[in-house]
Short mmCIF file of C-alpha atoms and ligand atoms in Angstrom, two decimals:
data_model
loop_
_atom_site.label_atom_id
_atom_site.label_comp_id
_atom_site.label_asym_id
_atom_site.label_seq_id
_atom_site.Cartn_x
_atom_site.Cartn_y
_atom_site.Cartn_z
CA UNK A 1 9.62 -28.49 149.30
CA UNK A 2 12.12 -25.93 150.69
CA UNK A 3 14.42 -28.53 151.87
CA UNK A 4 14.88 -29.27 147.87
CA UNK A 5 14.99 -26.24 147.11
CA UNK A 6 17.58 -24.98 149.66
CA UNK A 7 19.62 -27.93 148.02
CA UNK A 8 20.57 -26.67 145.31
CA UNK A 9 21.32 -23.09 146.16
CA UNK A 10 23.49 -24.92 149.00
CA UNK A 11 25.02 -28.00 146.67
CA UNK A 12 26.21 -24.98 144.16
CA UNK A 13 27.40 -22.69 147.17
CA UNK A 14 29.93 -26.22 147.49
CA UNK A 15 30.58 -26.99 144.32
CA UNK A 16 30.82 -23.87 142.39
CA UNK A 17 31.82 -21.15 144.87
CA UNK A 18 34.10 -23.05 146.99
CA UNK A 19 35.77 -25.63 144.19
CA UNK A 20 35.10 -23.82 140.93
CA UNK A 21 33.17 -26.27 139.23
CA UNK A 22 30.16 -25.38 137.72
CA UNK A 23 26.93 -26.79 137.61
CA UNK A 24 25.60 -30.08 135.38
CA UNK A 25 22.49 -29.48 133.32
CA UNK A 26 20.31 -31.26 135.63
CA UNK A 27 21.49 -28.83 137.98
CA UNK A 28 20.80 -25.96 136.07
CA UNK A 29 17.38 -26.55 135.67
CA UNK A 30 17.16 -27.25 139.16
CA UNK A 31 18.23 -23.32 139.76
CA UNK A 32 16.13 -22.83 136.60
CA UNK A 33 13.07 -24.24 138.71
CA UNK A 34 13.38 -22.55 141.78
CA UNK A 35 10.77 -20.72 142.53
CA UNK A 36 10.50 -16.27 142.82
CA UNK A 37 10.75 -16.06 146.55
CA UNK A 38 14.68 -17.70 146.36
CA UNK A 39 15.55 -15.29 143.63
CA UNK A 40 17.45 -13.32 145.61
CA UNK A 41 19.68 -16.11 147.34
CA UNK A 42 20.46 -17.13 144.04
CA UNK A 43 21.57 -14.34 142.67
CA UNK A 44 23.62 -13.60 145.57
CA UNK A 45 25.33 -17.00 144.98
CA UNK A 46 26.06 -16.42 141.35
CA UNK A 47 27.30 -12.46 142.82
CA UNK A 48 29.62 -14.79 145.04
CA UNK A 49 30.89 -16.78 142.47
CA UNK A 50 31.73 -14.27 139.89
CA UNK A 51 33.81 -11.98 142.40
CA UNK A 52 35.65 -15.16 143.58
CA UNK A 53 36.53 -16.57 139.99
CA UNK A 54 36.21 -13.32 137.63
CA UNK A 55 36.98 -10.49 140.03
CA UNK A 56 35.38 -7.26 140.35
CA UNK A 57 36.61 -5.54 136.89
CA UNK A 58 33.28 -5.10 134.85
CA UNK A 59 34.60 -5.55 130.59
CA UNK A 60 33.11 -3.13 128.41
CA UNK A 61 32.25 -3.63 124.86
CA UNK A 62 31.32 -1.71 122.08
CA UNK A 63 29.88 -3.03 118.75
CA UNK A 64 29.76 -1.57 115.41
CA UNK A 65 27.56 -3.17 112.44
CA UNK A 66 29.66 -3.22 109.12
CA UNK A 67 27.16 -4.37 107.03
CA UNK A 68 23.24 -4.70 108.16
CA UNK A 69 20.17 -6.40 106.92
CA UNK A 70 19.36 -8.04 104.12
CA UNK A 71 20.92 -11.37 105.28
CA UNK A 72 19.83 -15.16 103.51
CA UNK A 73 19.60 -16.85 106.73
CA UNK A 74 15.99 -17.10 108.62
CA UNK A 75 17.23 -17.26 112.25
CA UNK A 76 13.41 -16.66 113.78
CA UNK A 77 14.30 -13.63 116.02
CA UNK A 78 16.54 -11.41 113.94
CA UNK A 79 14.92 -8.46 111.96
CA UNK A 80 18.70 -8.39 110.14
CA UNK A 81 17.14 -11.61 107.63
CA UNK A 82 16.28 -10.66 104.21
CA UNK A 83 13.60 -13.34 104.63
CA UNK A 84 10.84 -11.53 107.05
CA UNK A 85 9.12 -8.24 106.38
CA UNK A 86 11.23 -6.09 108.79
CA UNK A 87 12.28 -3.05 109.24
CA UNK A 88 15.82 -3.02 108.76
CA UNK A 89 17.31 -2.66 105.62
CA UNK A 90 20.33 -3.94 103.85
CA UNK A 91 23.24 -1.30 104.33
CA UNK A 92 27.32 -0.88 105.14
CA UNK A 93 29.11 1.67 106.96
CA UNK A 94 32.55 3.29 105.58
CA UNK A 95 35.77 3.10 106.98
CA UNK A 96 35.72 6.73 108.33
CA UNK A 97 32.41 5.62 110.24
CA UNK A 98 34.26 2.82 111.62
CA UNK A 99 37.22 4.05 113.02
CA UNK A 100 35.09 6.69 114.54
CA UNK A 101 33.12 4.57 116.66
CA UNK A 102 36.22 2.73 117.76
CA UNK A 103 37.52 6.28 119.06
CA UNK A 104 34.59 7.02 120.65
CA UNK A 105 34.14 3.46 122.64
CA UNK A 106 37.99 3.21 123.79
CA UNK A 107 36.65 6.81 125.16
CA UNK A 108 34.03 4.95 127.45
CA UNK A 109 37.02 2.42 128.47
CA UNK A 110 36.01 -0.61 126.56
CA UNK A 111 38.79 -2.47 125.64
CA UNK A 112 37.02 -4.45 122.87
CA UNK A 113 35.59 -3.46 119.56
CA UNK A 114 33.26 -5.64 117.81
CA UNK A 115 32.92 -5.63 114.07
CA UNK A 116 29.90 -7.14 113.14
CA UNK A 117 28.22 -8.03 109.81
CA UNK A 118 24.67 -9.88 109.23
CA UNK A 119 25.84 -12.37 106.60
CA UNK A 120 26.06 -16.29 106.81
CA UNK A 121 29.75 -15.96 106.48
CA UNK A 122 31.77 -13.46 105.10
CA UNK A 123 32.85 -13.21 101.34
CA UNK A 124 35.88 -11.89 99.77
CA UNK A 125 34.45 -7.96 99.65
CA UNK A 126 33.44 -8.17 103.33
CA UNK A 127 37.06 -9.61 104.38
CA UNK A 128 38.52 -6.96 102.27
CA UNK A 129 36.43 -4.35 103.99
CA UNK A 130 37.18 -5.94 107.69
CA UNK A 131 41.02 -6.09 106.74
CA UNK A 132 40.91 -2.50 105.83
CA UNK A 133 38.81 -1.63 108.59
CA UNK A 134 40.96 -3.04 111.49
CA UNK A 135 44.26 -1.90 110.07
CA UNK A 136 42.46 1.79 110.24
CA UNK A 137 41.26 1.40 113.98
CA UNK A 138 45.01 0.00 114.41
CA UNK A 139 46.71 3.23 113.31
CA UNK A 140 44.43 5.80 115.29
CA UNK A 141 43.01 3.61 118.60
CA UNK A 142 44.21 1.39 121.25
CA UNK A 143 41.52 -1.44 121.82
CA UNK A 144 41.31 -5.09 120.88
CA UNK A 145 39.19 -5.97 117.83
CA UNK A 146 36.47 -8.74 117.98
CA UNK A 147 34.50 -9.56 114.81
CA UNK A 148 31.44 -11.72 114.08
CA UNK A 149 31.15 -12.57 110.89
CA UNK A 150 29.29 -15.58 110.89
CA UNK A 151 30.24 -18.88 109.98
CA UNK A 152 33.72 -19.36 108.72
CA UNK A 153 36.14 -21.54 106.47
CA UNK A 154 39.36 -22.65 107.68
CA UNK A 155 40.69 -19.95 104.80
CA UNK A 156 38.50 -17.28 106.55
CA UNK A 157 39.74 -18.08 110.49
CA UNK A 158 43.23 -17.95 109.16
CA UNK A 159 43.05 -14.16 107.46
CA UNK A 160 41.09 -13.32 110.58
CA UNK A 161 43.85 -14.47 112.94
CA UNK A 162 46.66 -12.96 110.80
CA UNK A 163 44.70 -9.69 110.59
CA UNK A 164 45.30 -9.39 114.79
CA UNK A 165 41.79 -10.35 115.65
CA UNK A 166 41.52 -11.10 119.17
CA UNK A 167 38.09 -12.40 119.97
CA UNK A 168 35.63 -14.39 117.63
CA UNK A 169 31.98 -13.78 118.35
CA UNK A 170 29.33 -16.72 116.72
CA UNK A 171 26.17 -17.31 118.89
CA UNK A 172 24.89 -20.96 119.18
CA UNK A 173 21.72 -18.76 119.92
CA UNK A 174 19.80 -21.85 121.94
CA UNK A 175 20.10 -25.53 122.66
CA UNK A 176 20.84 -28.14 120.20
CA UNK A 177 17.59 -29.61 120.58
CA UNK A 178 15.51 -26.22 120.15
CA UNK A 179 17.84 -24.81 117.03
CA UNK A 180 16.06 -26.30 114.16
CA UNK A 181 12.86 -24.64 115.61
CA UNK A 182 14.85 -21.00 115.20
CA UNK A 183 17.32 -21.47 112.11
CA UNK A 184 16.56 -23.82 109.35
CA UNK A 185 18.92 -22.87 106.63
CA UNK A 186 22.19 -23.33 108.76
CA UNK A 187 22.59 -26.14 111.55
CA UNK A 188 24.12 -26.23 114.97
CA UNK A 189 26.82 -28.19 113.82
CA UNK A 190 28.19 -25.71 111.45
CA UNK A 191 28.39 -23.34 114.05
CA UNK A 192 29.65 -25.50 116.13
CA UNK A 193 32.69 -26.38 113.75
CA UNK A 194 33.46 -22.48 113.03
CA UNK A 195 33.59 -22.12 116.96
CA UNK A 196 36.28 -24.74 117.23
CA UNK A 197 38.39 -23.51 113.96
CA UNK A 198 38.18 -20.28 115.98
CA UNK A 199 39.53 -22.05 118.89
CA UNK A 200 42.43 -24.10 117.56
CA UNK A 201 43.72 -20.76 115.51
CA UNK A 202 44.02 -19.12 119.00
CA UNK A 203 41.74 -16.81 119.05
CA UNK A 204 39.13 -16.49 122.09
CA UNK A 205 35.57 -17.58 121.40
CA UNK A 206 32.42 -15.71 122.08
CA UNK A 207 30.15 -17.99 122.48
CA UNK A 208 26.22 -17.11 123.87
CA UNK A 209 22.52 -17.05 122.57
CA UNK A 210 19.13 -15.24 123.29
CA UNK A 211 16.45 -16.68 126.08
CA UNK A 212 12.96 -16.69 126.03
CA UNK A 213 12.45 -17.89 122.06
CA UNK A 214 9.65 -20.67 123.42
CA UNK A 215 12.34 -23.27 124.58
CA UNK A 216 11.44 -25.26 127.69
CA UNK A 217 13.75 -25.09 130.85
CA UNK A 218 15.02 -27.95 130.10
CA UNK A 219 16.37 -26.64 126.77
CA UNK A 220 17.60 -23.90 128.65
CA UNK A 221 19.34 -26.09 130.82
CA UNK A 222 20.64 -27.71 127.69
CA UNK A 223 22.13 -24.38 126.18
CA UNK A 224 23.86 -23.89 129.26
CA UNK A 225 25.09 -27.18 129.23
CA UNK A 226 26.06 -26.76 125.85
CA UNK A 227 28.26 -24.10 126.16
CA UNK A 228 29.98 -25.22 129.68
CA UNK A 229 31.04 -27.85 127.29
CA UNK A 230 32.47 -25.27 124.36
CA UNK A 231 33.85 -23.51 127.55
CA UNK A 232 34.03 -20.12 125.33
CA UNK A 233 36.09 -16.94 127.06
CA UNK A 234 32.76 -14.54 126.71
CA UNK A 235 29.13 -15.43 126.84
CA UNK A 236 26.68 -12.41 125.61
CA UNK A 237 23.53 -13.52 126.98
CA UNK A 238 20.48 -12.12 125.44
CA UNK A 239 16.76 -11.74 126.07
CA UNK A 240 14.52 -11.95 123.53
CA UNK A 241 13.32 -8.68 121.92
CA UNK A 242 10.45 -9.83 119.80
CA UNK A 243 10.88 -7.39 116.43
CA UNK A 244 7.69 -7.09 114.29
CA UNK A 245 7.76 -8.78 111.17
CA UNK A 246 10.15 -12.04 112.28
CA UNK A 247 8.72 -15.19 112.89
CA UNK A 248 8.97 -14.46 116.51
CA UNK A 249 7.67 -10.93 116.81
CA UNK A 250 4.55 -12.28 119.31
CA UNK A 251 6.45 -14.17 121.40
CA UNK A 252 6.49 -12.84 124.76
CA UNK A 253 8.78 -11.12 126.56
CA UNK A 254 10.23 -13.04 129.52
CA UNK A 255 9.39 -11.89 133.13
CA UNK A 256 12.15 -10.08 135.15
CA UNK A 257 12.32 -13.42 137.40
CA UNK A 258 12.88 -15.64 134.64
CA UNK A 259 15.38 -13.64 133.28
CA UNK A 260 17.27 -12.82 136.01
CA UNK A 261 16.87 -16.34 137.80
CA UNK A 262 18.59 -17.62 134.05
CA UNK A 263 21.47 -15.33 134.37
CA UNK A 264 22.26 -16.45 137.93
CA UNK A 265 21.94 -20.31 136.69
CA UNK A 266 24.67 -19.44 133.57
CA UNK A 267 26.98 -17.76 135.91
CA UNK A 268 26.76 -21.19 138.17
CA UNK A 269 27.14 -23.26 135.23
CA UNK A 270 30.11 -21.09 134.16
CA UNK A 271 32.17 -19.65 136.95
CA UNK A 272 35.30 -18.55 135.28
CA UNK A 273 33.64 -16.91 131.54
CA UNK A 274 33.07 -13.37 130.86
CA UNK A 275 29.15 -13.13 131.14
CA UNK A 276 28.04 -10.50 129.18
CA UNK A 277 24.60 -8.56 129.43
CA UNK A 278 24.35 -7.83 125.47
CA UNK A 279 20.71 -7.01 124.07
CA UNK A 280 17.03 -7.42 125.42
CA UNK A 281 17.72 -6.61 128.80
CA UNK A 282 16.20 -3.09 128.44
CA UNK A 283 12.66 -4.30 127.56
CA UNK A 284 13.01 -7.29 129.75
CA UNK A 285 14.56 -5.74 132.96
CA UNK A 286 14.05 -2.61 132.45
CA UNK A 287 16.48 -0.11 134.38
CA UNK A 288 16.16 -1.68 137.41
CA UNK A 289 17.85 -5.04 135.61
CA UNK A 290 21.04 -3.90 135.15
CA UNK A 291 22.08 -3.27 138.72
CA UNK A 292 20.46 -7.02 139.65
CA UNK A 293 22.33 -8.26 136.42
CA UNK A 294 25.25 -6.83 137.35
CA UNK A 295 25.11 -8.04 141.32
CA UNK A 296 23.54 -11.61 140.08
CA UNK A 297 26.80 -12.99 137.90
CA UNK A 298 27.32 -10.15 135.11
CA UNK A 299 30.49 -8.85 134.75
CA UNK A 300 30.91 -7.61 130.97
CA UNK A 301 28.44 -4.91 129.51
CA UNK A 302 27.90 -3.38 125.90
CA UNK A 303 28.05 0.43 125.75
CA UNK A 304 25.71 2.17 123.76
CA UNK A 305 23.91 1.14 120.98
CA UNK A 306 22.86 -2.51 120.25
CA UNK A 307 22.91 -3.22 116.15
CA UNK A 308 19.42 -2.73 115.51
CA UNK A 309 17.22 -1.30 118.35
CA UNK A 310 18.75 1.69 121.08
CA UNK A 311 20.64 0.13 124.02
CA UNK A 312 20.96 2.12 127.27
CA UNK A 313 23.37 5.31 126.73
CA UNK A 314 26.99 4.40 128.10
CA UNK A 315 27.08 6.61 130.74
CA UNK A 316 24.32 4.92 132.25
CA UNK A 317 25.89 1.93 132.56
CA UNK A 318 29.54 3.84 133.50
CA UNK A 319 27.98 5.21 136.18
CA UNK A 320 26.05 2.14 137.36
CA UNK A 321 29.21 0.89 138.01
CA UNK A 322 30.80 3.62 138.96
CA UNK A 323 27.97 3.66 142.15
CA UNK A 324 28.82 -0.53 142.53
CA UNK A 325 32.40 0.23 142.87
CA UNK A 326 33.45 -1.87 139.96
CA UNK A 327 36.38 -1.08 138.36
CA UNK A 328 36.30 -1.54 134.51
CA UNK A 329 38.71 -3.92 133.07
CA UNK A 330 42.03 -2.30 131.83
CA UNK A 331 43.20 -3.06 128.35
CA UNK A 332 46.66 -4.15 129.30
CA UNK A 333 45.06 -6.72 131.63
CA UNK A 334 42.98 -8.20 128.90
CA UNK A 335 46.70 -8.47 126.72
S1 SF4 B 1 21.22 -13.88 113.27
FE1 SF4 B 1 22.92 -13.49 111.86
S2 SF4 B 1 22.85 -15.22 110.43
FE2 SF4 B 1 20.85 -15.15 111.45
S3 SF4 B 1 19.53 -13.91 110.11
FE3 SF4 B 1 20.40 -12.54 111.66
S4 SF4 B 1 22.24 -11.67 110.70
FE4 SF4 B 1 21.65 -13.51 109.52
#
């Protein structure tokens, strides 16, 4: 048994550490598979692989929610949908709000800004509102501006790309095979065609999903097969939170292994993107994940809050990697 298992941690030691290619899906699952007491080879691997092909700066991220809840879409995890009985209600932010959190992430040293909304796509009032919005942060706060918006028209990716937008974040959320069990008023494919609008306009795509919403390995293998494919510039990985009231709110949390063993098996599947810890990771890792996260193939974080439960407070994180010796990425080297 070991000899398979030291296989894999050994083929992807060849093929993703020293040429840079990442792993297949059947060799995700393979890392997917292997079992707790390899955990930490693994992860050491994946720690190998993103300080050969990232480098040691850490990106940091802030996010801001424009407009939350009361969204028409029924994606099974997200308290944001005007569909379940949850918590969150339906609500925007001003512009004074917004340029306010910019300030106070570029303080923390994140170089991007993430405007989000919970919508299926943006209408005219909400462009309007992002277009003011970004040329307010412009005038008062140095930091890129990412937005996710949801799904796009040509129309929309243009404005977005003339308004100096520099990343697009939209979330295939899981494997093509396991979507239609966790959206079923959108499909894959249209977020698959706003990702590749995004693309050809020149802007960099965000591209990740949540684990642990009941899909097998091998659909887990799949996602990150999927998205070696879309080859995005950032990947927020997330771990399911289950929020009362969604469709998903007794679905289990996934253990710290699982979790952690995923991470390492995204980093080997994609060397070169930004792997982001984004939301879950508190109630899944606890504060012991971040520092494994972080030495097992992370190398992006979000400060602060998450848009609708508490993340970790920034200097938390700062000073986790502060202690690691990780330098956070400058803004002119993200230019
Ligand atoms: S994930 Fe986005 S599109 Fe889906 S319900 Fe939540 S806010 Fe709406």
């Amino acid at each position: 048994m070991t000899g398979v298992l030291a296989d894999i941690v050994d083929i992807a030691r060849e093929q993703v550490l020293e040429r840079g290619e990442g792993l297949n899906e059947d060799q995700v699952l393979a890392v997917l598979q292997l079992p707790d007491d390899r955990l930490d080879d693994v992860l050491q691997l994946a720690h190998e692989v993103r300080m050969k092909w990232c480098g040691p700066e850490v990106e940091v991220e802030g996010i801001i929610s424009l407009k939350t809840g009361g969204c028409p879409e029924d994606c099974h995890f997200c308290s944001q949908s005007g569909l379940f009985e949850s918590p969150v209600r339906s609500a925007w932010i001003d512009i004074p709000s917004l340029v306010e959190a910019a300030k106070q992430t570029a303080k923390t040293g994140a170089t991007e800004f993430c405007i989000v909304a919970a919508v299926r796509g943006p209408d005219k009032r909400l462009m309007s509102q992002v277009a003011a919005g970004i040329e307010a942060i412009r005038n008062e706060v140095d930091i890129q501006i990412a937005c996710s918006l949801g799904m796009l028209t040509q129309e929309q990716v243009d404005e977005l790309k003339a308004m100096g937008v520099h990343r697009y974040n939209h979330n295939l959320e899981t494997s093509k095979s396991h979507f239609p069990n966790v959206v079923t008023t959108h499909s894959w494919e249209e977020r698959w065609g706003t990702l590749q609008m995004v693309r050809e306009a020149g802007m960099e795509v965000c591209c990740g999903g949540i684990l642990g919403m009941g899909e097998t390995l091998e659909q887990r293998a799949e996602f990150a097969a999927n998205l070696a494919e879309l080859d995005p510039d950032e990947v927020p990985l997330n771990f399911l939170n289950p929020r009362p009231g969604t469709p998903f709110g007794d679905l289990d949390v996934l253990e710290p292994s699982e979790a952690l063993k995923s991470v390492a098996a995204f980093r080997l599947a994609l060397p070169r993107t930004i792997l982001r810890f984004a939301g879950g990771r508190e109630i899944t890792l606890g504060d012991l994940g971040a520092e494994k996260g972080i030495l097992g193939g992370i190398n992006a974080v979000i400060v602060g809050n998450y848009l609708t439960t508490l993340g970790r407070p920034a200097e938390t994180d700062l000073d986790l990697l502060d202690s690691l010796k990780m330098p956070i990425k400058a803004l002119n080297e993200t230019l």
